[in-house]
mmCIF file of N, CA and C in Angstrom:
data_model
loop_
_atom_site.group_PDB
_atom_site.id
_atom_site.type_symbol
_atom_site.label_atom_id
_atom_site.label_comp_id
_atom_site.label_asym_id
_atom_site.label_seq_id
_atom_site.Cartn_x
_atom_site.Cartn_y
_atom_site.Cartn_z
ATOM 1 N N UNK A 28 10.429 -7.161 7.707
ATOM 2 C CA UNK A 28 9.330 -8.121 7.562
ATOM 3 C C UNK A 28 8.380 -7.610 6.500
ATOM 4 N N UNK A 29 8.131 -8.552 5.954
ATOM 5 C CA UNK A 29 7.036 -8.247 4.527
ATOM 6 C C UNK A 29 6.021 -9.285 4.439
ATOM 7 N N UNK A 30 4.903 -8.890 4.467
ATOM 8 C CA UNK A 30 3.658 -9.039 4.506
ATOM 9 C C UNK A 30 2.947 -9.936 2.960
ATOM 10 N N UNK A 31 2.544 -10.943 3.074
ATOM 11 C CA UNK A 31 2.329 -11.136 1.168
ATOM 12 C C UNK A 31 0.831 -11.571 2.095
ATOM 13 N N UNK A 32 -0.574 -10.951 0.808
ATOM 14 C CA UNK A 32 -1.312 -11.422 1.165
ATOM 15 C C UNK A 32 -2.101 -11.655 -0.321
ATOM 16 N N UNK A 33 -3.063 -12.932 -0.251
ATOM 17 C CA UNK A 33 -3.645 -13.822 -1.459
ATOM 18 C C UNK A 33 -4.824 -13.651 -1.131
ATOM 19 N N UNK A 34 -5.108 -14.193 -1.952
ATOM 20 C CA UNK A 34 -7.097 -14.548 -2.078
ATOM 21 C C UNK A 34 -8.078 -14.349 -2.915
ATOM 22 N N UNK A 35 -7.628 -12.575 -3.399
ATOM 23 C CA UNK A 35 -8.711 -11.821 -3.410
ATOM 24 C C UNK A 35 -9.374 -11.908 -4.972
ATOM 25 N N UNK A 36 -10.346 -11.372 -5.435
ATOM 26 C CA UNK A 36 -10.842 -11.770 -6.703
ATOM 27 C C UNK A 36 -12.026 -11.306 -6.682
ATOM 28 N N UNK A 37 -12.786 -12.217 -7.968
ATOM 29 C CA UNK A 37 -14.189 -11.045 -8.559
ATOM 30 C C UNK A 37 -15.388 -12.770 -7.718
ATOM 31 N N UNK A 38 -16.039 -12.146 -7.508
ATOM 32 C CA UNK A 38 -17.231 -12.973 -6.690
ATOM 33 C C UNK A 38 -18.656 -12.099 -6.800
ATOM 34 N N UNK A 39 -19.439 -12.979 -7.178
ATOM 35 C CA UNK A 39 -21.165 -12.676 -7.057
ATOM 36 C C UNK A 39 -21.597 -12.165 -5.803
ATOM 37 N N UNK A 40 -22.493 -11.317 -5.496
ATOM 38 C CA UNK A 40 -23.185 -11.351 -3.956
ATOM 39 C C UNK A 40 -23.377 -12.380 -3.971
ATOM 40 N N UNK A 41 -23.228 -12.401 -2.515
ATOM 41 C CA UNK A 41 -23.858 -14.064 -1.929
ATOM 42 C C UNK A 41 -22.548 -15.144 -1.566
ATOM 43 N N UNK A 42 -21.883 -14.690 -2.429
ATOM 44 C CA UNK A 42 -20.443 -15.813 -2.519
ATOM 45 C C UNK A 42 -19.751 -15.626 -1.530
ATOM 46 N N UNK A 43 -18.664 -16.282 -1.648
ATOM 47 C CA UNK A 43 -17.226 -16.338 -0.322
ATOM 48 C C UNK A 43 -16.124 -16.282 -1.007
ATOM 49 N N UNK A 44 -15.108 -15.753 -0.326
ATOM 50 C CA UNK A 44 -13.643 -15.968 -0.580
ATOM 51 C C UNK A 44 -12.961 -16.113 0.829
ATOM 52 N N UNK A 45 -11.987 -16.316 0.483
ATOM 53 C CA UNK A 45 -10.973 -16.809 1.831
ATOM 54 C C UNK A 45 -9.202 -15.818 1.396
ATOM 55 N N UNK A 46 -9.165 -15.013 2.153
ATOM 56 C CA UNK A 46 -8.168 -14.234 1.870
ATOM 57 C C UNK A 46 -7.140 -14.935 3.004
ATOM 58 N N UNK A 47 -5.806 -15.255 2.773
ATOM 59 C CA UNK A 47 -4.598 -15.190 3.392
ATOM 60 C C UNK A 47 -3.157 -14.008 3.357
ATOM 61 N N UNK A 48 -2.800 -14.212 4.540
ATOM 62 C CA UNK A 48 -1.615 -13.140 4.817
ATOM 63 C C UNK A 48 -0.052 -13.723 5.645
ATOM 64 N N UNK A 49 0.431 -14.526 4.878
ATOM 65 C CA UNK A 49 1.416 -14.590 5.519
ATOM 66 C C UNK A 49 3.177 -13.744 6.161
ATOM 67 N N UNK A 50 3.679 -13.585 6.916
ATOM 68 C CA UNK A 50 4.820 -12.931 7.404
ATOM 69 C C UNK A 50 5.924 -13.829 7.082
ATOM 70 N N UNK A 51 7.074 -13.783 6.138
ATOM 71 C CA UNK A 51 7.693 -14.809 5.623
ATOM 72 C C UNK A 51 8.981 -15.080 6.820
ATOM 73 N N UNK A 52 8.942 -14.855 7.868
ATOM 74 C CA UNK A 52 9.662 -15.086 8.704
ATOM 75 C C UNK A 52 8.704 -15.912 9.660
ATOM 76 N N UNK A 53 9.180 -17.060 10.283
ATOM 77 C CA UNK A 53 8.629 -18.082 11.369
ATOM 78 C C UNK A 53 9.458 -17.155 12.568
ATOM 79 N N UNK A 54 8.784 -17.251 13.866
ATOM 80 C CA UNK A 54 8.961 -16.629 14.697
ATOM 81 C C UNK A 54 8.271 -17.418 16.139
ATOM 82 N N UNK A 55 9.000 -17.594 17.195
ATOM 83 C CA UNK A 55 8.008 -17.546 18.441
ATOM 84 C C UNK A 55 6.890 -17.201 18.826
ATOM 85 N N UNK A 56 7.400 -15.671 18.465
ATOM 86 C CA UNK A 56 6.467 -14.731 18.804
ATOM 87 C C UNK A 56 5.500 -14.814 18.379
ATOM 88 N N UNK A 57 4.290 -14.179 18.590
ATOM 89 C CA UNK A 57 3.060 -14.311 18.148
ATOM 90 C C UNK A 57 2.429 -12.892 18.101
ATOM 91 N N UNK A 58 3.035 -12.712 17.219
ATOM 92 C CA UNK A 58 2.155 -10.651 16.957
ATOM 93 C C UNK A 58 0.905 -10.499 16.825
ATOM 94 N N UNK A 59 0.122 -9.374 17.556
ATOM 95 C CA UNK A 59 -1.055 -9.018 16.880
ATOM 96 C C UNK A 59 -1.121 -8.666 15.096
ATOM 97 N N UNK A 60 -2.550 -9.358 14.968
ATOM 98 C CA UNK A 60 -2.427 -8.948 13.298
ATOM 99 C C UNK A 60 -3.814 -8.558 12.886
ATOM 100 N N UNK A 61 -4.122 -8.189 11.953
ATOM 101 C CA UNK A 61 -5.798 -7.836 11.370
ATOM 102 C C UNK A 61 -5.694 -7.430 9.964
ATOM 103 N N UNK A 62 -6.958 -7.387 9.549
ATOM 104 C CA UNK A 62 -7.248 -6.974 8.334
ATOM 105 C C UNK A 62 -7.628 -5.682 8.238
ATOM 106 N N UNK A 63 -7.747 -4.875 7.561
ATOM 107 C CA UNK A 63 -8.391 -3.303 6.952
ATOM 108 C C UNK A 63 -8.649 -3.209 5.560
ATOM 109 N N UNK A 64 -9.787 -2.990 4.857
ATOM 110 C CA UNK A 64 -9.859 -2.287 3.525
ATOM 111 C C UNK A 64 -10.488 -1.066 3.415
ATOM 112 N N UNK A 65 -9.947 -0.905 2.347
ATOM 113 C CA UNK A 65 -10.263 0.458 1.115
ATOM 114 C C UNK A 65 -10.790 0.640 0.064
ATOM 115 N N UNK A 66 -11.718 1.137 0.298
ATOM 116 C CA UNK A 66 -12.918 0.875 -1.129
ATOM 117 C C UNK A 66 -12.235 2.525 -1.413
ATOM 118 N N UNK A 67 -12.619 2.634 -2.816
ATOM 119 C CA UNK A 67 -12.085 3.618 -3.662
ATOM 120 C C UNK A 67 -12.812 4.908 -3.359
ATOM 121 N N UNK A 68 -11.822 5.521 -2.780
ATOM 122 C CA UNK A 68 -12.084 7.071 -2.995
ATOM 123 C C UNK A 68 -12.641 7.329 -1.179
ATOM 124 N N UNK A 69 -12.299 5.811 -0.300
ATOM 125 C CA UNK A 69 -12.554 6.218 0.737
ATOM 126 C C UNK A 69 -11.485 5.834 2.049
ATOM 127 N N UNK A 70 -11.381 6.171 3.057
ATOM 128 C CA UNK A 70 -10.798 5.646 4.035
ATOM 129 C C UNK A 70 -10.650 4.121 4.497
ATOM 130 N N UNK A 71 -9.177 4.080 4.683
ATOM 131 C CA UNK A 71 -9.088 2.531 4.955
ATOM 132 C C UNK A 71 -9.629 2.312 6.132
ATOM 133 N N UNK A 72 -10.279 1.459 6.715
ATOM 134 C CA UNK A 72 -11.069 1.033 7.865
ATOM 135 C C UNK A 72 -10.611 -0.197 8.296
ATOM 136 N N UNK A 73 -10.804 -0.585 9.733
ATOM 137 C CA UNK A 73 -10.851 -1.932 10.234
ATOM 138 C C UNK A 73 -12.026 -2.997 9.979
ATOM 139 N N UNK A 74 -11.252 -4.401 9.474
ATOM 140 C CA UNK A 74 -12.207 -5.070 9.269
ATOM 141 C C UNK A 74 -12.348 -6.377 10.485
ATOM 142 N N UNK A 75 -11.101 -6.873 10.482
ATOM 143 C CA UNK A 75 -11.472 -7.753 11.691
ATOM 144 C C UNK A 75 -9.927 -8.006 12.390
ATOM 145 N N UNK A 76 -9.911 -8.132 13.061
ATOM 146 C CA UNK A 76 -8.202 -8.176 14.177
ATOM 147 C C UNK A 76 -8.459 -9.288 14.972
ATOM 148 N N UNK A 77 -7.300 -9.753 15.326
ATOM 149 C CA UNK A 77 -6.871 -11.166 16.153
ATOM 150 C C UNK A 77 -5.709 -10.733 16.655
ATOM 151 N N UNK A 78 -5.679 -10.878 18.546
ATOM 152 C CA UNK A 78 -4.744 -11.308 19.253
ATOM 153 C C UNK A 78 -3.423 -12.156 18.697
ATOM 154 N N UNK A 79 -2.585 -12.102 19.148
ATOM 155 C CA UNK A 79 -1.221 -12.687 19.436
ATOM 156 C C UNK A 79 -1.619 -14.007 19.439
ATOM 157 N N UNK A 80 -2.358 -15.046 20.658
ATOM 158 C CA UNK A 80 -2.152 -16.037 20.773
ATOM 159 C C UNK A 80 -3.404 -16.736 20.075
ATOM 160 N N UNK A 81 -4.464 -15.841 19.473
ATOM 161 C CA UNK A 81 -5.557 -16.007 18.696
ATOM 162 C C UNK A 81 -6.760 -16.367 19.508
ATOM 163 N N UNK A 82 -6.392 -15.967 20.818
ATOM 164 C CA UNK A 82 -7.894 -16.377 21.517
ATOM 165 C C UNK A 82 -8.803 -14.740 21.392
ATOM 166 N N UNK A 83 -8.762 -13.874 21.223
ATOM 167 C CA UNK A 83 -9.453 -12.742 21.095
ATOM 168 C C UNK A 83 -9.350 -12.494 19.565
ATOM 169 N N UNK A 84 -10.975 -11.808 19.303
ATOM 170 C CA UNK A 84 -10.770 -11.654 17.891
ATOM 171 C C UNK A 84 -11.993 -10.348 18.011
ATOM 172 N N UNK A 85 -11.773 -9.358 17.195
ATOM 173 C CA UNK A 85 -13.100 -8.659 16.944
ATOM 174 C C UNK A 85 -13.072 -7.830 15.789
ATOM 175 N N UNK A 86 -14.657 -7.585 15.193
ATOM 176 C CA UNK A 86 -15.171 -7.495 13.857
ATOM 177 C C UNK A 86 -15.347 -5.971 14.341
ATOM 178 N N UNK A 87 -15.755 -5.643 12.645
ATOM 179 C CA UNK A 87 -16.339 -4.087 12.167
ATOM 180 C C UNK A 87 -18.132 -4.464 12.361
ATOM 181 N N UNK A 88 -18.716 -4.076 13.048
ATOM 182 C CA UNK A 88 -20.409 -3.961 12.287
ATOM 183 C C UNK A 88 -21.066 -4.700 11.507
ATOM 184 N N UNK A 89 -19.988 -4.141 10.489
ATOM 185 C CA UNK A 89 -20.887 -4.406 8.498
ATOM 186 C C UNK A 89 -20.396 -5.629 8.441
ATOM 187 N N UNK A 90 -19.159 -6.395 9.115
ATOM 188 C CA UNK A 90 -18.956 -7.599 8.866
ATOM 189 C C UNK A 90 -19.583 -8.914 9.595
ATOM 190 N N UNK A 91 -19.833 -8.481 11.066
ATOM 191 C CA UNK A 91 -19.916 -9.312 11.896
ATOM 192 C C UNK A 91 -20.980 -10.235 11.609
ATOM 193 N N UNK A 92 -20.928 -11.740 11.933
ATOM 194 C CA UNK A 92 -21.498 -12.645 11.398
ATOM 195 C C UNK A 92 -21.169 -13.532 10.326
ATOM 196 N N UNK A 93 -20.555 -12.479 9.274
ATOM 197 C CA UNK A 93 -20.320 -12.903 7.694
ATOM 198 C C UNK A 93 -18.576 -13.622 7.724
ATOM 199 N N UNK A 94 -17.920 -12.669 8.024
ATOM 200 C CA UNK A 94 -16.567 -12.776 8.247
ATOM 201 C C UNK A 94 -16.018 -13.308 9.651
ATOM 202 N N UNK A 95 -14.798 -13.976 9.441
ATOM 203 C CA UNK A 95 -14.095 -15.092 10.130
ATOM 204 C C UNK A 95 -12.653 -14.595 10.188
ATOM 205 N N UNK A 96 -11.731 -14.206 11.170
ATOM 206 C CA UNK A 96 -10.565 -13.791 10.981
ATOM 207 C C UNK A 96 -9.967 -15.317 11.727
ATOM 208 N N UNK A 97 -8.864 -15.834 11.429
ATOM 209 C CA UNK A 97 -7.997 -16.691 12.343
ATOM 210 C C UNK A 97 -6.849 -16.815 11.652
ATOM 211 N N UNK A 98 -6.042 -17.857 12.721
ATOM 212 C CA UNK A 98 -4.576 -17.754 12.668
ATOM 213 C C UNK A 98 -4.036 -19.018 12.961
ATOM 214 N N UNK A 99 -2.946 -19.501 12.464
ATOM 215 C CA UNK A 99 -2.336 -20.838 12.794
ATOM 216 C C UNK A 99 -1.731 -20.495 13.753
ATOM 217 N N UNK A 100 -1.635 -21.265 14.931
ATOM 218 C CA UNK A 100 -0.699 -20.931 15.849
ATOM 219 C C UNK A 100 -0.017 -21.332 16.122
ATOM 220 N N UNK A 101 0.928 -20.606 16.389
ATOM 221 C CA UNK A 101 2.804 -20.604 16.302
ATOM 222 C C UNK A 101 3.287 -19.960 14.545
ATOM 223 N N UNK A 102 2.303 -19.806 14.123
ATOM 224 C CA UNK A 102 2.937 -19.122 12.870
ATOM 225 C C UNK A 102 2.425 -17.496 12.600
ATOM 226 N N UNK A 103 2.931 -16.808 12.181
ATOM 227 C CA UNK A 103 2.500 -15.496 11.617
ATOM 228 C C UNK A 103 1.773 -15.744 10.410
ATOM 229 N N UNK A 104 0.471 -16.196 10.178
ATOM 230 C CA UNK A 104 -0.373 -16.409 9.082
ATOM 231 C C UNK A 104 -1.492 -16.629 9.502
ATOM 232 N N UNK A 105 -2.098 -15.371 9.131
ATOM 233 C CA UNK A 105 -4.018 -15.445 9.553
ATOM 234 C C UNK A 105 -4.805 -15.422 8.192
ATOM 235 N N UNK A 106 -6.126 -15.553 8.372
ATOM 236 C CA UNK A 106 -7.019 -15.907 7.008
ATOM 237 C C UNK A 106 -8.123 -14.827 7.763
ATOM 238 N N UNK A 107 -8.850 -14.634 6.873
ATOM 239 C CA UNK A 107 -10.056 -14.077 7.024
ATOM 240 C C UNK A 107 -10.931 -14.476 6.102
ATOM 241 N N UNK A 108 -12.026 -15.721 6.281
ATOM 242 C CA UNK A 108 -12.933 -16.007 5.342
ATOM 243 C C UNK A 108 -14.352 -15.363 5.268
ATOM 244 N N UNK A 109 -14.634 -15.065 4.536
ATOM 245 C CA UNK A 109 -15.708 -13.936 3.935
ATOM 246 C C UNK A 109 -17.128 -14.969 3.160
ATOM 247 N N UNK A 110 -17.792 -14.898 3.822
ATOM 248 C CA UNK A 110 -18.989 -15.248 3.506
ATOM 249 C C UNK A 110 -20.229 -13.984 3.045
ATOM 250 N N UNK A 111 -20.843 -14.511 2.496
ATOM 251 C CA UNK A 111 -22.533 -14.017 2.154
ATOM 252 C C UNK A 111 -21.805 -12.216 1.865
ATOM 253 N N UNK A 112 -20.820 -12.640 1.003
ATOM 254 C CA UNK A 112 -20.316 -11.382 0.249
ATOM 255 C C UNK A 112 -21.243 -10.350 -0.372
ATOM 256 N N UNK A 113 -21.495 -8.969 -0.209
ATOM 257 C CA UNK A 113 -21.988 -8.294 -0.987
ATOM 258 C C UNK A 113 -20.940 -7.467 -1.619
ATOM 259 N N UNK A 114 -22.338 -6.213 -2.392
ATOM 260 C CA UNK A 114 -21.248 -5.070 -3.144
ATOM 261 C C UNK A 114 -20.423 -4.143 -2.552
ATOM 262 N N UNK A 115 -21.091 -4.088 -1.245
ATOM 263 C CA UNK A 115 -20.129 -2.667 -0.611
ATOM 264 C C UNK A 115 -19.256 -3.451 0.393
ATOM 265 N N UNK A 116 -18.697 -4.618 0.103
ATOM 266 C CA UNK A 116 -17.029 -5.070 0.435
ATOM 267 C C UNK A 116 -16.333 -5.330 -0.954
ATOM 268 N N UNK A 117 -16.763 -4.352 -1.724
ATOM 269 C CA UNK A 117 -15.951 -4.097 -2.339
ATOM 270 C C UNK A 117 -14.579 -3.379 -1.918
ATOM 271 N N UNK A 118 -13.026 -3.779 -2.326
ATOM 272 C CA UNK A 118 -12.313 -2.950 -1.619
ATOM 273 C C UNK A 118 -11.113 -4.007 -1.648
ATOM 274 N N UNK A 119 -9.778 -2.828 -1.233
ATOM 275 C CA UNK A 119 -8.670 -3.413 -1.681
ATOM 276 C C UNK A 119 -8.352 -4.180 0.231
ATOM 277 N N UNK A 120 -8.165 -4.970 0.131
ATOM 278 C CA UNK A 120 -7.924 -5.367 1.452
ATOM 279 C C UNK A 120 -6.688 -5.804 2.145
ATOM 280 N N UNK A 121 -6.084 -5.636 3.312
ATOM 281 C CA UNK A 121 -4.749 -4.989 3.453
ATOM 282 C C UNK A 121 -4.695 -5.783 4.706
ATOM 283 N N UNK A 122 -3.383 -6.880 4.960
ATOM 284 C CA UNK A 122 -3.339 -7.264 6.089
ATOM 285 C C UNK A 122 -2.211 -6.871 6.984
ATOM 286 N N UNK A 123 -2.240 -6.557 8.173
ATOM 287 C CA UNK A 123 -1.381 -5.785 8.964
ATOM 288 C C UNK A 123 -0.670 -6.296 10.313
ATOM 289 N N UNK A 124 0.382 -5.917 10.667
ATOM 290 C CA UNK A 124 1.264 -6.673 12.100
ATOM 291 C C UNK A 124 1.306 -5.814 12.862
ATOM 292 N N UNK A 125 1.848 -5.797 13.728
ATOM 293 C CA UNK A 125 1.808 -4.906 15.277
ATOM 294 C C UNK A 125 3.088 -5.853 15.847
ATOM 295 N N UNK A 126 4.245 -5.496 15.044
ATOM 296 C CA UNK A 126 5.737 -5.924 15.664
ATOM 297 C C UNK A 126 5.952 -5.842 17.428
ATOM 298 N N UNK A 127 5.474 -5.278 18.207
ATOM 299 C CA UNK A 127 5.868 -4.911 19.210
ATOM 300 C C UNK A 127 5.840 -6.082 20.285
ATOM 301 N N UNK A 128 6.576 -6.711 20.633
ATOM 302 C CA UNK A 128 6.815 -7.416 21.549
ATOM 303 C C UNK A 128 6.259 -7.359 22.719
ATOM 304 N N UNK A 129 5.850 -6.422 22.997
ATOM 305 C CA UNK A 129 5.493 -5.610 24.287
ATOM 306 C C UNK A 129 3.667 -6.341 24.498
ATOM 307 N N UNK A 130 3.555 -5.436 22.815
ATOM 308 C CA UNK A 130 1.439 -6.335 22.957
ATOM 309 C C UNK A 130 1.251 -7.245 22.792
ATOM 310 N N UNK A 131 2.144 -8.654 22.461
ATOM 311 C CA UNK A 131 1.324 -9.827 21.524
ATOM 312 C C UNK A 131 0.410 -10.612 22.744
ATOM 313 N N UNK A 132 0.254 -9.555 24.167
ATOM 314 C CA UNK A 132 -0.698 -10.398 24.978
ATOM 315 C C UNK A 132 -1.867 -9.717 25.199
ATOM 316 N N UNK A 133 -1.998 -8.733 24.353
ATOM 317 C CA UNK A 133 -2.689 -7.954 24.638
ATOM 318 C C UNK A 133 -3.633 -7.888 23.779
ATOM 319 N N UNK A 134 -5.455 -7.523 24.285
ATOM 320 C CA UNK A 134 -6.191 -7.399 23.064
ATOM 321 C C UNK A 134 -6.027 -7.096 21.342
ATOM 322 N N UNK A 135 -7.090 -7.965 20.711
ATOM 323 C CA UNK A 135 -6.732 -7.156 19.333
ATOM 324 C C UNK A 135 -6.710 -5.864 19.062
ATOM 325 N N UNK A 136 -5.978 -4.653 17.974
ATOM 326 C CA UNK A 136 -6.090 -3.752 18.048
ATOM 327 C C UNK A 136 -6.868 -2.953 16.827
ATOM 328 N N UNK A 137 -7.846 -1.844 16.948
ATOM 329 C CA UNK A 137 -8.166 -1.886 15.616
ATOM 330 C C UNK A 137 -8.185 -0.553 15.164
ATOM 331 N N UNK A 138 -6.952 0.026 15.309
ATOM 332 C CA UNK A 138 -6.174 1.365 14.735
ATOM 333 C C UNK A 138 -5.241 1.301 13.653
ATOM 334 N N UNK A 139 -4.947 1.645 12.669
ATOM 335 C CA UNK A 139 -4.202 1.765 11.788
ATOM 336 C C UNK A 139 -3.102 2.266 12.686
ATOM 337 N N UNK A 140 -2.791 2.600 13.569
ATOM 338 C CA UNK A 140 -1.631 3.374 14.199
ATOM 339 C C UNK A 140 -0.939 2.336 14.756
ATOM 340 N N UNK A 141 -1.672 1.457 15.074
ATOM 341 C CA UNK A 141 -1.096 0.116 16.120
ATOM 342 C C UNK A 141 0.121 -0.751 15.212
ATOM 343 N N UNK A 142 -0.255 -0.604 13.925
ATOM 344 C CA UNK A 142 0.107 -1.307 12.758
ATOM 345 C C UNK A 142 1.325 -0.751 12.176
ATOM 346 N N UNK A 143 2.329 -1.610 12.455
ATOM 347 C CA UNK A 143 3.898 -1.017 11.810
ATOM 348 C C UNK A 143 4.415 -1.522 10.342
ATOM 349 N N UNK A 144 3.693 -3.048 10.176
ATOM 350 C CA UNK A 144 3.939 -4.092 8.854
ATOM 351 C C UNK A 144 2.702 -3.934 8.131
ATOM 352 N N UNK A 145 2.895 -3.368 6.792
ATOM 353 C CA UNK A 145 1.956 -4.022 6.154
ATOM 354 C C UNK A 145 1.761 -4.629 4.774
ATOM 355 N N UNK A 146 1.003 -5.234 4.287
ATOM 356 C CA UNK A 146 1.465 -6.181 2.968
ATOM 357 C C UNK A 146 1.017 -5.330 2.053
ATOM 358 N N UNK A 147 0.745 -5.762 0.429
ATOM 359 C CA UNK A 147 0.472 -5.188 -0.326
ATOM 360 C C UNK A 147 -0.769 -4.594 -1.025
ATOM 361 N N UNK A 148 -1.471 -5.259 -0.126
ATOM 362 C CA UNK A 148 -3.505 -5.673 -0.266
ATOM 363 C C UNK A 148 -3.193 -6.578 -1.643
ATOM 364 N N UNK A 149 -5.135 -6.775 -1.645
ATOM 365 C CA UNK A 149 -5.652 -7.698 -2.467
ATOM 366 C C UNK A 149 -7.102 -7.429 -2.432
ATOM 367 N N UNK A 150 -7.207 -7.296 -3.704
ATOM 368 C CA UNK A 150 -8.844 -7.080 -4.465
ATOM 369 C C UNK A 150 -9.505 -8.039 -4.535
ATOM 370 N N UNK A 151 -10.681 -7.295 -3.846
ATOM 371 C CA UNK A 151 -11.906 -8.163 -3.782
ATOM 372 C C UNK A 151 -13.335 -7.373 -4.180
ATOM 373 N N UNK A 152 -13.774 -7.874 -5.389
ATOM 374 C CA UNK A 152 -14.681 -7.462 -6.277
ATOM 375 C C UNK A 152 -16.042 -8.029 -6.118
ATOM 376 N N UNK A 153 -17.361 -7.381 -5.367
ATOM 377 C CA UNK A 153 -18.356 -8.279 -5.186
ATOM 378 C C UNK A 153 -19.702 -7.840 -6.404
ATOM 379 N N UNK A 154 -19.952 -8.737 -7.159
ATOM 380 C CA UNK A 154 -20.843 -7.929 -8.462
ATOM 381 C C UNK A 154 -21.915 -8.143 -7.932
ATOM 382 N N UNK A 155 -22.837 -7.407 -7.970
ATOM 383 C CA UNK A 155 -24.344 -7.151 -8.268
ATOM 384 C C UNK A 155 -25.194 -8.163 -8.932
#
């Protein structure tokens, strides 16, 4: 399974983008999935995660309020729309699966460890 994720680009503070991540396989199943970025020269972090069936969802801090994670359901394809963008989301942003059959009923997860799939990221540039 391979991960393609879109969106990302150069934006003013203040602005929005809408990042997507689709899993090019249709499936029953309904995997946990989330976002994480990496601003340069630092640790990738959790940004926002969604449940399996998309009724649980939870944010980082620095995002909460601004950012929106969701998911079509019945498909492996979540968005995360990004509002009232500043400079320090700056960062390559990386969307991730949690294959395991076992969790897709289970809370979102927000460990890089949980995460077995991941796509290629996508830059998102917020100017000053």
């Amino acid at each position: 399974v391979q991960l393609q994720a879109s969106g990302g680009g150069l934006v003013q503070d203040g602005g929005s983008l809408k990042l997507s991540c689709e899993a090019p396989e249709s499936t029953f199943r309904r995997y946990r999935m989330a976002w994480f970025r990496q601003a340069p020269a630092k640790e990738r972090v959790i940004v926002a995660a969604i449940s399996g069936r998309g009724t649980s969802k939870t944010y980082s801090e620095s995002v909460k309020g601004r950012f929106t994670i969701s998911r079509i359901n019945g498909q492996n394809t979540i968005y995360l729309q990004m509002n009232s963008l500043k400079p320090e989301d700056t960062a390559v942003y990386y969307c991730a699966l949690d294959d395991r059959v076992s969790t897709t009923n289970n809370a979102p997860a927000t460990h890089m460890s949980e995460y077995a799939i991941w796509g290629q990221g996508t830059q998102v540039t917020v100017s000053s």
